[in-house]
């Protein structure tokens, strides 16, 4: 019953729990219960021959244990309630005593009393089930019939008590409260499953409406049957008339409720022919209700009531016909999405056998009931539920429906359905829900009537079928959060509608964590939702309890990335609360700014008057005492949460260096941007002196965190040093502006001190980071690219490519020295950068070292440039030296000659190069391109771009290989896809990441094969990508040379140049074919 080790994986979606193994033991006891006919034995049991209740006992205990440790599915809840009812009934009858005066009557009365008590237990279980799956129509129907059966047993007990003459039993039963409970349950069912989101479950929805109407007819028969009249037979006429008027008013009220139910029923689009059969049911129910109501009157009064009901029916039927036409149009719009859902459920084998659910009721037994046929309709038809819960032949029916087995296909069908409805919902919201015009379509009008309840009902239906698919819960929560934000902006105050939506949002996030305990995303959404809806009264302990629940469940205990990430998210939520609290101190002309809003820089032009200089400036006010104390407590709470996370990393994962670097980076950033500045401001508000020692202590805390960050991992990631340098070079300058830099009373001398400290950190960083292209030698576990890391609100747990980060660090180092250093310090920086980037791309090194103006007239591809005299040119500036092949020149002319590094071409080494075999030939693999096979014919070029960019990194180009079709004149055009494609990335490491997903990555429902390619996806690469030479560089074709020459010539185009070149070549060939003697002869013989 605890954590299950074997978790199902359905199309890359982790199933949160696998109850199959544990449920099998429960089902074995239920099989024994069925084969031993315990239910029939309970119905026929006597005190002398009690049946064996051990199978039921074991089954109920198994369900109870399962519900405590794992989320239950709708079918399991129904089986749990059924077995509990049978067990409690058997135990009650076994302990009861028999009345010897009338044994048969006493036996029936004891059975009714036992069933009533057992139904109370099963009803409580079903209420817990509905709180978990309020969108399951079958679960609502079973619950409603249980309530009605409970009311039926109460009426039966009262009838038998009157027969045997027991006084006082009728007064002990609170019939009114039970009737109100049933009425409320029907209203809830209509709101959850009766608003049109269960079209293809129309048989179940129609049965709910039909049962509700039958309940109202039965209640009308009890009211108009004169219950109070029977009790007032010995009273005077005035009391009798008063009772008659009261019953008449109750009867009219019930008829009005029945009319409203008819209208709601007719508005609901229902498939499977349910919408066509509705009029037969309405006709029968209205005639029954009218007959019961008019039977209470006599003579002319009865005729008047009949005419009144006939008029009401005519008006009601006009409304019903109009609603049925709208429902038919609405059904045409929704039927395609409903059919897609049914196809997906049928493919996954979880389709509910809806057509065989409702057998015909035996009318002879109904007429023979002692309570009358209208009340008898409330008696539960056990044969209907035996097919679902028990099974007429156990094992013949595959109980896969409502068992939480909905996978990716069913979930995607539901999400497509909800996306369609959300688009319409947003369009209607822009126009206004109340501003209905004739331009509204039937679906828009239906959504305007029900608002977001229609979409919520569909989401709950999806959850009941696919409770373990993460993306269903994520989409559901995002929709609720968006609606909550929209309502808050519209209302601008705390209304009951907003409070109800807040409660619903918190309940949905809590249910998502129970059903998907493997998902980091739902726990994150749980914490951020608590911070969103309860920001004014947020308690850090409530946020921390979510992290503890995720850890104690055990599903994430082997994922250090997930546990650290959730702790950092919990700190972020509390930090938002702190920033929102202290934002109350900002005030611009009595209008407050929140921390997530923008604010201008408020720069005042010089030379203005004093009153104009203050225009537009934000005046920051002090917090009141309560808010200031709360802010101080929150600062301490955040630091305590950081200490707890640090202790967790030290105890659980002491060798995870990368995790400690991420943790200390997060803490250093929070200390530098939020905690330390707020601590100084709160001390100033307290009236304490802001001397250098106080500020030094706060600054030292930030420095301590940054030092731990850069020392946590060896070699350290370059981005960690960049964050450290950003703080030292920017935050300290802010302290200088305030004149509060510790132990530096002279601010003039403190300015170069900051520059020297920054230079020292750069030198430390360059000595601690590894070289470009060098793999780390550490064996510490690295963060794996989990799906939730790139899609969450927070990209902290993903680190950039080390070489790319090193490139940025080197570039910033050289830029810093150019701005704040000397020629000597710049030269040292260039040497350090060259040593770190020696094995990397030469042009990338040039981009780091050269300034924007350097190298524009020189070649930067490693070739020397010749001057006008044909000699090698050497500039004195270091920026124009050969970047990789440089000469260490001696300072003394008498020194020995040093070895000179040259850029001469060397034979390429074939070792380590990847080859691609095509037929019998091998070709070198393109370093940036992968070959993707087994694609769907419907997959397009942009599909590859979107998927590979999201999963692996930046993509230069992607294309599907297609067959060429030739038309008239030799023209060709692209034909059908060959189901293969090429994807070209910007970085080499991205190719390796993509190759690891060979046979795992899924595109359009097909698992694809990823391999190396010897062909690029695109010939010309945009500027800034991995192309080594710029466009056109290195080409030596004759046409290309002529094109360059033509660009420099004035007024000559390429065609003229080619024509002149052809004429010149022809004349040259002709001159070579003639001898000199022939030429002279021809010349002399010419005329004149």
PDB file of C-alpha atoms in Angstrom, residues 824-967:
ATOM      1  CA  UNK A 824      50.271  45.910 -20.241  1.00  0.00           C
ATOM      2  CA  UNK A 825      47.141  44.662 -18.457  1.00  0.00           C
ATOM      3  CA  UNK A 826      45.331  44.352 -21.786  1.00  0.00           C
ATOM      4  CA  UNK A 827      48.206  42.282 -23.168  1.00  0.00           C
ATOM      5  CA  UNK A 828      48.101  39.978 -20.135  1.00  0.00           C
ATOM      6  CA  UNK A 829      44.344  39.575 -20.535  1.00  0.00           C
ATOM      7  CA  UNK A 830      44.747  38.684 -24.206  1.00  0.00           C
ATOM      8  CA  UNK A 831      47.360  36.062 -23.340  1.00  0.00           C
ATOM      9  CA  UNK A 832      45.052  34.500 -20.738  1.00  0.00           C
ATOM     10  CA  UNK A 833      42.163  34.430 -23.180  1.00  0.00           C
ATOM     11  CA  UNK A 834      44.318  32.829 -25.855  1.00  0.00           C
ATOM     12  CA  UNK A 835      45.453  30.124 -23.485  1.00  0.00           C
ATOM     13  CA  UNK A 836      41.877  29.317 -22.461  1.00  0.00           C
ATOM     14  CA  UNK A 837      40.510  29.340 -26.011  1.00  0.00           C
ATOM     15  CA  UNK A 838      43.509  27.754 -27.729  1.00  0.00           C
ATOM     16  CA  UNK A 839      41.628  24.591 -28.727  1.00  0.00           C
ATOM     17  CA  UNK A 840      38.452  26.351 -29.751  1.00  0.00           C
ATOM     18  CA  UNK A 841      37.289  27.922 -33.008  1.00  0.00           C
ATOM     19  CA  UNK A 842      39.810  30.476 -34.313  1.00  0.00           C
ATOM     20  CA  UNK A 843      37.218  32.964 -35.502  1.00  0.00           C
ATOM     21  CA  UNK A 844      35.514  32.818 -32.105  1.00  0.00           C
ATOM     22  CA  UNK A 845      38.807  33.698 -30.434  1.00  0.00           C
ATOM     23  CA  UNK A 846      39.153  36.589 -32.833  1.00  0.00           C
ATOM     24  CA  UNK A 847      35.690  37.797 -31.905  1.00  0.00           C
ATOM     25  CA  UNK A 848      36.747  37.839 -28.254  1.00  0.00           C
ATOM     26  CA  UNK A 849      40.079  39.608 -28.656  1.00  0.00           C
ATOM     27  CA  UNK A 850      39.463  42.026 -31.507  1.00  0.00           C
ATOM     28  CA  UNK A 851      37.634  45.242 -30.887  1.00  0.00           C
ATOM     29  CA  UNK A 852      34.746  46.157 -33.213  1.00  0.00           C
ATOM     30  CA  UNK A 853      37.041  48.351 -35.338  1.00  0.00           C
ATOM     31  CA  UNK A 854      39.941  45.927 -35.545  1.00  0.00           C
ATOM     32  CA  UNK A 855      40.523  43.443 -38.286  1.00  0.00           C
ATOM     33  CA  UNK A 856      38.073  44.956 -40.727  1.00  0.00           C
ATOM     34  CA  UNK A 857      40.724  45.590 -43.324  1.00  0.00           C
ATOM     35  CA  UNK A 858      42.653  42.412 -42.536  1.00  0.00           C
ATOM     36  CA  UNK A 859      41.816  38.805 -43.068  1.00  0.00           C
ATOM     37  CA  UNK A 860      40.891  37.005 -39.825  1.00  0.00           C
ATOM     38  CA  UNK A 861      41.005  33.489 -41.186  1.00  0.00           C
ATOM     39  CA  UNK A 862      44.639  32.898 -40.286  1.00  0.00           C
ATOM     40  CA  UNK A 863      46.181  34.066 -43.630  1.00  0.00           C
ATOM     41  CA  UNK A 864      48.760  36.824 -43.887  1.00  0.00           C
ATOM     42  CA  UNK A 865      48.004  40.033 -45.722  1.00  0.00           C
ATOM     43  CA  UNK A 866      50.446  41.405 -48.298  1.00  0.00           C
ATOM     44  CA  UNK A 867      51.164  45.104 -48.472  1.00  0.00           C
ATOM     45  CA  UNK A 868      51.563  47.133 -51.646  1.00  0.00           C
ATOM     46  CA  UNK A 869      55.211  46.029 -52.064  1.00  0.00           C
ATOM     47  CA  UNK A 870      54.380  42.357 -51.674  1.00  0.00           C
ATOM     48  CA  UNK A 871      55.804  42.060 -48.121  1.00  0.00           C
ATOM     49  CA  UNK A 872      54.178  40.654 -45.032  1.00  0.00           C
ATOM     50  CA  UNK A 873      52.669  43.475 -42.968  1.00  0.00           C
ATOM     51  CA  UNK A 874      52.978  43.500 -39.180  1.00  0.00           C
ATOM     52  CA  UNK A 875      51.202  46.138 -37.176  1.00  0.00           C
ATOM     53  CA  UNK A 876      52.483  47.242 -33.830  1.00  0.00           C
ATOM     54  CA  UNK A 877      49.015  46.900 -32.375  1.00  0.00           C
ATOM     55  CA  UNK A 878      48.395  43.550 -30.727  1.00  0.00           C
ATOM     56  CA  UNK A 879      44.929  43.394 -32.235  1.00  0.00           C
ATOM     57  CA  UNK A 880      46.380  43.003 -35.743  1.00  0.00           C
ATOM     58  CA  UNK A 881      48.734  40.167 -34.892  1.00  0.00           C
ATOM     59  CA  UNK A 882      48.026  36.665 -36.008  1.00  0.00           C
ATOM     60  CA  UNK A 883      45.582  35.570 -33.341  1.00  0.00           C
ATOM     61  CA  UNK A 884      46.588  31.967 -32.877  1.00  0.00           C
ATOM     62  CA  UNK A 885      50.006  31.839 -34.485  1.00  0.00           C
ATOM     63  CA  UNK A 886      51.995  34.446 -32.677  1.00  0.00           C
ATOM     64  CA  UNK A 887      55.729  34.945 -32.073  1.00  0.00           C
ATOM     65  CA  UNK A 888      57.223  35.533 -28.664  1.00  0.00           C
ATOM     66  CA  UNK A 889      59.729  38.286 -29.449  1.00  0.00           C
ATOM     67  CA  UNK A 890      62.751  38.722 -27.153  1.00  0.00           C
ATOM     68  CA  UNK A 891      63.308  42.079 -25.572  1.00  0.00           C
ATOM     69  CA  UNK A 892      67.118  41.821 -25.972  1.00  0.00           C
ATOM     70  CA  UNK A 893      68.465  41.741 -29.546  1.00  0.00           C
ATOM     71  CA  UNK A 894      71.361  39.505 -28.466  1.00  0.00           C
ATOM     72  CA  UNK A 895      69.079  36.817 -27.153  1.00  0.00           C
ATOM     73  CA  UNK A 896      68.722  33.498 -28.946  1.00  0.00           C
ATOM     74  CA  UNK A 897      66.067  33.027 -31.539  1.00  0.00           C
ATOM     75  CA  UNK A 898      62.807  31.674 -30.094  1.00  0.00           C
ATOM     76  CA  UNK A 899      60.608  29.046 -31.701  1.00  0.00           C
ATOM     77  CA  UNK A 900      57.927  30.569 -33.788  1.00  0.00           C
ATOM     78  CA  UNK A 901      54.451  29.094 -33.959  1.00  0.00           C
ATOM     79  CA  UNK A 902      53.139  29.111 -37.496  1.00  0.00           C
ATOM     80  CA  UNK A 903      49.779  28.576 -39.096  1.00  0.00           C
ATOM     81  CA  UNK A 904      51.043  26.222 -41.775  1.00  0.00           C
ATOM     82  CA  UNK A 905      48.625  23.578 -42.889  1.00  0.00           C
ATOM     83  CA  UNK A 906      49.099  20.183 -41.315  1.00  0.00           C
ATOM     84  CA  UNK A 907      47.715  16.854 -42.466  1.00  0.00           C
ATOM     85  CA  UNK A 908      44.318  16.251 -41.038  1.00  0.00           C
ATOM     86  CA  UNK A 909      44.127  13.493 -38.474  1.00  0.00           C
ATOM     87  CA  UNK A 910      41.437  10.984 -39.200  1.00  0.00           C
ATOM     88  CA  UNK A 911      41.435   9.643 -35.653  1.00  0.00           C
ATOM     89  CA  UNK A 912      38.331  10.537 -33.702  1.00  0.00           C
ATOM     90  CA  UNK A 913      36.363  11.749 -36.744  1.00  0.00           C
ATOM     91  CA  UNK A 914      32.891  10.318 -37.110  1.00  0.00           C
ATOM     92  CA  UNK A 915      32.091   8.608 -40.389  1.00  0.00           C
ATOM     93  CA  UNK A 916      28.735   7.987 -42.058  1.00  0.00           C
ATOM     94  CA  UNK A 917      28.429   4.906 -44.244  1.00  0.00           C
ATOM     95  CA  UNK A 918      26.277   5.287 -47.360  1.00  0.00           C
ATOM     96  CA  UNK A 919      26.173   2.098 -49.329  1.00  0.00           C
ATOM     97  CA  UNK A 920      29.785   0.914 -49.653  1.00  0.00           C
ATOM     98  CA  UNK A 921      31.279   4.367 -49.168  1.00  0.00           C
ATOM     99  CA  UNK A 922      32.123   6.254 -45.972  1.00  0.00           C
ATOM    100  CA  UNK A 923      31.823   9.995 -45.688  1.00  0.00           C
ATOM    101  CA  UNK A 924      32.851  12.328 -42.843  1.00  0.00           C
ATOM    102  CA  UNK A 925      29.909  13.292 -40.680  1.00  0.00           C
ATOM    103  CA  UNK A 926      28.765  16.867 -40.693  1.00  0.00           C
ATOM    104  CA  UNK A 927      29.557  18.210 -37.201  1.00  0.00           C
ATOM    105  CA  UNK A 928      26.326  20.152 -36.781  1.00  0.00           C
ATOM    106  CA  UNK A 929      23.668  18.045 -38.535  1.00  0.00           C
ATOM    107  CA  UNK A 930      21.673  14.951 -37.575  1.00  0.00           C
ATOM    108  CA  UNK A 931      19.601  12.624 -39.727  1.00  0.00           C
ATOM    109  CA  UNK A 932      16.060  11.921 -38.469  1.00  0.00           C
ATOM    110  CA  UNK A 933      14.238   8.848 -39.797  1.00  0.00           C
ATOM    111  CA  UNK A 934      10.864   7.119 -39.280  1.00  0.00           C
ATOM    112  CA  UNK A 935       8.950  10.383 -39.462  1.00  0.00           C
ATOM    113  CA  UNK A 936       5.285  10.691 -40.205  1.00  0.00           C
ATOM    114  CA  UNK A 937       4.283  11.835 -43.684  1.00  0.00           C
ATOM    115  CA  UNK A 938       2.361  14.712 -42.081  1.00  0.00           C
ATOM    116  CA  UNK A 939       5.452  16.090 -40.309  1.00  0.00           C
ATOM    117  CA  UNK A 940       6.557  19.451 -41.716  1.00  0.00           C
ATOM    118  CA  UNK A 941       9.821  21.391 -41.596  1.00  0.00           C
ATOM    119  CA  UNK A 942       8.687  23.695 -38.789  1.00  0.00           C
ATOM    120  CA  UNK A 943       7.626  20.709 -36.703  1.00  0.00           C
ATOM    121  CA  UNK A 944      11.248  19.569 -36.637  1.00  0.00           C
ATOM    122  CA  UNK A 945      12.427  23.094 -35.801  1.00  0.00           C
ATOM    123  CA  UNK A 946       9.967  23.502 -32.931  1.00  0.00           C
ATOM    124  CA  UNK A 947      10.614  20.078 -31.381  1.00  0.00           C
ATOM    125  CA  UNK A 948      14.409  19.978 -31.665  1.00  0.00           C
ATOM    126  CA  UNK A 949      14.828  23.597 -30.568  1.00  0.00           C
ATOM    127  CA  UNK A 950      12.710  22.974 -27.464  1.00  0.00           C
ATOM    128  CA  UNK A 951      14.354  19.675 -26.547  1.00  0.00           C
ATOM    129  CA  UNK A 952      18.030  20.282 -27.392  1.00  0.00           C
ATOM    130  CA  UNK A 953      18.962  23.841 -28.344  1.00  0.00           C
ATOM    131  CA  UNK A 954      19.183  26.467 -31.107  1.00  0.00           C
ATOM    132  CA  UNK A 955      18.507  25.189 -34.621  1.00  0.00           C
ATOM    133  CA  UNK A 956      19.927  26.754 -37.796  1.00  0.00           C
ATOM    134  CA  UNK A 957      17.689  24.946 -40.267  1.00  0.00           C
ATOM    135  CA  UNK A 958      15.599  21.807 -40.634  1.00  0.00           C
ATOM    136  CA  UNK A 959      14.014  20.266 -43.705  1.00  0.00           C
ATOM    137  CA  UNK A 960      12.077  17.184 -44.739  1.00  0.00           C
ATOM    138  CA  UNK A 961      13.530  15.245 -47.661  1.00  0.00           C
ATOM    139  CA  UNK A 962      10.932  14.910 -50.381  1.00  0.00           C
ATOM    140  CA  UNK A 963      10.782  13.245 -53.773  1.00  0.00           C
ATOM    141  CA  UNK A 964      11.051  15.419 -56.867  1.00  0.00           C
ATOM    142  CA  UNK A 965       8.254  15.397 -59.423  1.00  0.00           C
ATOM    143  CA  UNK A 966       8.910  16.705 -62.944  1.00  0.00           C
ATOM    144  CA  UNK A 967       6.368  18.492 -65.062  1.00  0.00           C
TER     145      UNK A 967
END
